[in-house]
Coordinates of N, CA and C in Angstrom, one line a residue:
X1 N 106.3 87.0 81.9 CA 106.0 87.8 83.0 C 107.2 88.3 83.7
X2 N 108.1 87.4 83.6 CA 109.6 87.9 84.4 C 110.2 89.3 83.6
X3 N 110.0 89.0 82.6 CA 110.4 90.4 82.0 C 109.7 91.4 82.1
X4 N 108.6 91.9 82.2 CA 107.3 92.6 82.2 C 107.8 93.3 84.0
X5 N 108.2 92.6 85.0 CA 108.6 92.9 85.9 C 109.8 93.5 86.2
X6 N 110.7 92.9 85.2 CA 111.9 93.5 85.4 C 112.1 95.2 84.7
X7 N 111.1 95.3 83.6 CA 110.7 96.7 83.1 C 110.1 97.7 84.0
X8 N 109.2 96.8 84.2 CA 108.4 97.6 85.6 C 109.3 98.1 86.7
X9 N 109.9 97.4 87.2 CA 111.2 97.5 88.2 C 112.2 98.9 87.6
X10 N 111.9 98.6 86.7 CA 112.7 100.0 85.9 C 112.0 100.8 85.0
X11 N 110.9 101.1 86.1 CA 110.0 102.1 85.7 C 109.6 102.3 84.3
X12 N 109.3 101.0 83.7 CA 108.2 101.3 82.5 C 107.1 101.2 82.8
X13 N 106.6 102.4 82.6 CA 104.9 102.2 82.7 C 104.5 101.2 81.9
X14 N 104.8 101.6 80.0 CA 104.2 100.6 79.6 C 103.9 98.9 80.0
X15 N 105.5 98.8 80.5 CA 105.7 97.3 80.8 C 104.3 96.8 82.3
X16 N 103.8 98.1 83.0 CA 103.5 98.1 83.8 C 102.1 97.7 83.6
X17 N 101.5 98.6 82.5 CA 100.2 98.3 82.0 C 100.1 96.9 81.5
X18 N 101.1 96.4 80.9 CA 101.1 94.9 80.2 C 100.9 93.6 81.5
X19 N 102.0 94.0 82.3 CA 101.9 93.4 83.6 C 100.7 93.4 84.3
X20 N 99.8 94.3 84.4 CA 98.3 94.0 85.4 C 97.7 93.6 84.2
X21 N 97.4 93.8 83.1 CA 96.8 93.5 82.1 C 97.4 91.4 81.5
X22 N 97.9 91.5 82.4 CA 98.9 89.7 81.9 C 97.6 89.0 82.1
X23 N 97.2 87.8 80.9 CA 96.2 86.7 81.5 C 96.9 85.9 82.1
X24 N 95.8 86.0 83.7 CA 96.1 85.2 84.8 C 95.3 84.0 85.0
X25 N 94.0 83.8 84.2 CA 93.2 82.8 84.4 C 92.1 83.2 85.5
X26 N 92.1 84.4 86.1 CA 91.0 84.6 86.9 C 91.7 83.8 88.2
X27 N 90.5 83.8 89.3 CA 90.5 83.5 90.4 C 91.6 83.3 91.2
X28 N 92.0 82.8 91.8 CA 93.3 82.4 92.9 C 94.7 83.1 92.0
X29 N 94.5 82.5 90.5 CA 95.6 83.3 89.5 C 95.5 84.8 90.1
X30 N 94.6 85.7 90.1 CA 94.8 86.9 89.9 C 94.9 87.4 91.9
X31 N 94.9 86.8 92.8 CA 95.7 87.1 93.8 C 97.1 87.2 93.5
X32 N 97.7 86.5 92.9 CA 98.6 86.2 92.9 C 99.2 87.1 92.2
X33 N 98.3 87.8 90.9 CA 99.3 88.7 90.4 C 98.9 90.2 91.3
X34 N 98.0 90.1 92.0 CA 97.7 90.9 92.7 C 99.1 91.0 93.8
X35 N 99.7 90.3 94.3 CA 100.7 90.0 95.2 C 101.6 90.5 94.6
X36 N 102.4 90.3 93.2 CA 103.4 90.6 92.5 C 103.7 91.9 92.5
X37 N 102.3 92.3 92.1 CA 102.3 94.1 92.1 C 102.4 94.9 93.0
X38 N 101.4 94.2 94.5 CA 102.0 94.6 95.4 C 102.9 95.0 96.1
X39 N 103.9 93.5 95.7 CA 105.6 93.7 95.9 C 106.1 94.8 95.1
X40 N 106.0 94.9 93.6 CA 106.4 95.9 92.7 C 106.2 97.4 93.8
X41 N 105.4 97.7 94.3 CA 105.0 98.9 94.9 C 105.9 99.2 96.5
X42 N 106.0 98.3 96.6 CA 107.0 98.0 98.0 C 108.3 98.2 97.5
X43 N 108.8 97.7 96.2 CA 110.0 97.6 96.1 C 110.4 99.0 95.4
X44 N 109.3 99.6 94.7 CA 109.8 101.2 93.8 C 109.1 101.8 95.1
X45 N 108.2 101.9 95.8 CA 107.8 103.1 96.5 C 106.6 103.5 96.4
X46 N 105.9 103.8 96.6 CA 104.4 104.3 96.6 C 104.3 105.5 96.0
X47 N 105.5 106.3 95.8 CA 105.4 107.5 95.3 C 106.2 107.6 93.8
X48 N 106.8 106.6 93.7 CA 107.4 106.6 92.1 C 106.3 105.7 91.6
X49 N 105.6 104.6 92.6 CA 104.9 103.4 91.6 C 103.2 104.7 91.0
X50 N 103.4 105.4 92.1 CA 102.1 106.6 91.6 C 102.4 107.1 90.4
X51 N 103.4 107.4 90.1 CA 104.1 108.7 89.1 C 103.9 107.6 88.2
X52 N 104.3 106.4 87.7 CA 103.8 105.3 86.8 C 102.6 105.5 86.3
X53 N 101.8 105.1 87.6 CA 100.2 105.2 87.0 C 100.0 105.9 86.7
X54 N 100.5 107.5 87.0 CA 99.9 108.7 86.4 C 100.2 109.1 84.6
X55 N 101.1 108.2 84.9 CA 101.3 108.3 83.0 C 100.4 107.7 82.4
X56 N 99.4 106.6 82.6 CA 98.8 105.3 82.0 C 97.2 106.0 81.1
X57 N 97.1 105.7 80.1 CA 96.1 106.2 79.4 C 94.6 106.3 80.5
X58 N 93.6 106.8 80.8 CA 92.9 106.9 81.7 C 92.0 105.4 81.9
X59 N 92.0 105.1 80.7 CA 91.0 103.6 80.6 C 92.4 102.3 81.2
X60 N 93.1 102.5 81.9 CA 94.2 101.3 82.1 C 94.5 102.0 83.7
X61 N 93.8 103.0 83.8 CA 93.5 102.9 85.5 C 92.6 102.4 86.6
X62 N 92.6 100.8 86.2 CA 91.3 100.6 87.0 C 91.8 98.9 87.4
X63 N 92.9 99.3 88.3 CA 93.5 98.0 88.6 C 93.8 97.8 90.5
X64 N 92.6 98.7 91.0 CA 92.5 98.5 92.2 C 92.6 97.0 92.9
X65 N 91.4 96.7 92.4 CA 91.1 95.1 92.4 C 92.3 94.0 92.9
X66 N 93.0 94.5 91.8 CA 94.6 93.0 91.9 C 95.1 93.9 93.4
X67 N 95.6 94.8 93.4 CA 96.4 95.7 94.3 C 95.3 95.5 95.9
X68 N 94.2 95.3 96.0 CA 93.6 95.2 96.9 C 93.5 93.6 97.1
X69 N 93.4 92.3 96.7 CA 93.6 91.1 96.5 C 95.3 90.4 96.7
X70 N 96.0 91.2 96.4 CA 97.2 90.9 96.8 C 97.7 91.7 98.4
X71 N 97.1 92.6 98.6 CA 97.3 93.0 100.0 C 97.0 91.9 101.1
X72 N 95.4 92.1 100.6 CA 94.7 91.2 101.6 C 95.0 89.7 101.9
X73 N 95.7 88.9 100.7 CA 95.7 87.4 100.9 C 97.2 87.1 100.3
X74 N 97.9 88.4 99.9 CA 99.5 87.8 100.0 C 100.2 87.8 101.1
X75 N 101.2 87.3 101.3 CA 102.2 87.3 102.3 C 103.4 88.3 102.3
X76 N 103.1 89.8 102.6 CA 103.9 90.8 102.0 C 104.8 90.7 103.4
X77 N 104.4 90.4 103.9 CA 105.9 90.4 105.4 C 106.7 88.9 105.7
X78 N 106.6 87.9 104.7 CA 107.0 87.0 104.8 C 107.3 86.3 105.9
X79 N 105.8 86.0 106.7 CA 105.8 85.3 107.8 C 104.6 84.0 107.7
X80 N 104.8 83.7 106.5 CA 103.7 82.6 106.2 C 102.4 82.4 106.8
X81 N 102.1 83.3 106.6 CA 100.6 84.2 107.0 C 99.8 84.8 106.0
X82 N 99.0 85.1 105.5 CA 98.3 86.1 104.8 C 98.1 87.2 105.8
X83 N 98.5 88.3 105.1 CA 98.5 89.9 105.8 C 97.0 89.9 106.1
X84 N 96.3 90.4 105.3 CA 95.0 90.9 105.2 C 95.4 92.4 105.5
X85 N 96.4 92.6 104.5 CA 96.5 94.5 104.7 C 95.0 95.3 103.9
X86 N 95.1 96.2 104.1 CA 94.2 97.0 103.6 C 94.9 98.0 102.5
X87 N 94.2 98.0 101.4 CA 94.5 98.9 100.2 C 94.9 100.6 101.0
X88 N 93.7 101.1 101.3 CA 94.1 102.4 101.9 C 94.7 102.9 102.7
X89 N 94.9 101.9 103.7 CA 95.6 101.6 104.7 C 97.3 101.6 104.4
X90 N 97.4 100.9 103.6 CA 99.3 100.9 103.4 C 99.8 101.4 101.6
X91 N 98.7 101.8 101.2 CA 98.9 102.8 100.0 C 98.0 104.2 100.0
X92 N 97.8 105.0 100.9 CA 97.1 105.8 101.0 C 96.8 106.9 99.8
X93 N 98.1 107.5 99.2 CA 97.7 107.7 97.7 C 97.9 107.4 96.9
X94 N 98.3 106.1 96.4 CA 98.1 105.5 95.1 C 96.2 105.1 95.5
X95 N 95.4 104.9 96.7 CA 94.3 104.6 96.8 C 92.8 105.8 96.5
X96 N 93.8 106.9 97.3 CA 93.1 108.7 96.5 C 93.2 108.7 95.1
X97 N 94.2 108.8 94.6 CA 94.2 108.5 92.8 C 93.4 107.6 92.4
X98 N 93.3 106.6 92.5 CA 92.8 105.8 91.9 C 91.3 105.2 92.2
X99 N 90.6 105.5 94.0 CA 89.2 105.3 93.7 C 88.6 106.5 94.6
X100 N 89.3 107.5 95.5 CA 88.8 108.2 95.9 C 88.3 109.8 94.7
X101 N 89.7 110.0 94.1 CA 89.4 111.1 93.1 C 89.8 110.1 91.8
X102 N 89.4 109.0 91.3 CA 89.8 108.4 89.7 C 89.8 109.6 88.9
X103 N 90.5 109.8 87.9 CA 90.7 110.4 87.1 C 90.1 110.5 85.0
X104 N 88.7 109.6 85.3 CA 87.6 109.4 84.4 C 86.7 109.3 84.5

C-alpha cells in the first residue's frame, strides 16, 4: 500500500486505481482507506487529484463511497475528532465529475 501511495503522490493514475481498488476487508478497513485518499487529495489538490481521475477507464470511476467515508469519519484536521466533512462540500468538483455529471 505504501507504495501505491507514493505513486499516487506522483501522480500515477494507474497506481491510483490500484490504490482504491486495494483489498481492505470491507467495513471500518474501508474508512480508513477512505481517509488515505482523502489525505492523497489534500496533499495533490483537488484539481490535479481530478485530472487523475479523469484519465481512469470509465468503469474505475465509481469510488465516491471511500472518498465520502473518509471525509466523514476521518480525522482530516488532526484534532482527534472525526470531521464529519461533507464530500461536496470540501471537494466540490471532483464531486460534479463523479456523481453529479458521471461520465457512464
Amino acid at each position: 500500500m505504501k507504495h501505491l501511495i507514493v505513486k499516487t503522490l506522483n501522480k500515477d493514475y494507474k497506481a491510483l486505481i490500484a490504490l482504491k481498488n486495494f483489498p481492505n476487508g470491507g467495513a471500518a478497513s474501508s474508512y480508513d482507506l477512505g481517509y488515505i485518499i482523502s489525505q492523497i487529495i489534500y496533499r495533490l489538490g483537488e484539481d490535479e487529484f481530478l485530472s487523475l481521475v479523469k484519465k481512469f477507464p470509465k468503469n474505475e470511476q465509481n469510488f465516491e463511497g471511500l472518498i465520502d467515508v473518509g471525509l466523514e469519519y476521518g480525522d482530516n484536521n488532526y484534532d482527534g475528532k472525526m470531521d464529519d466533512k461533507k464530500f461536496e462540500q470540501e471537494f466540490p468538483k471532483l464531486y460534479q465529475f463523479l456523481i453529479i455529471t458521471p461520465n457512464y
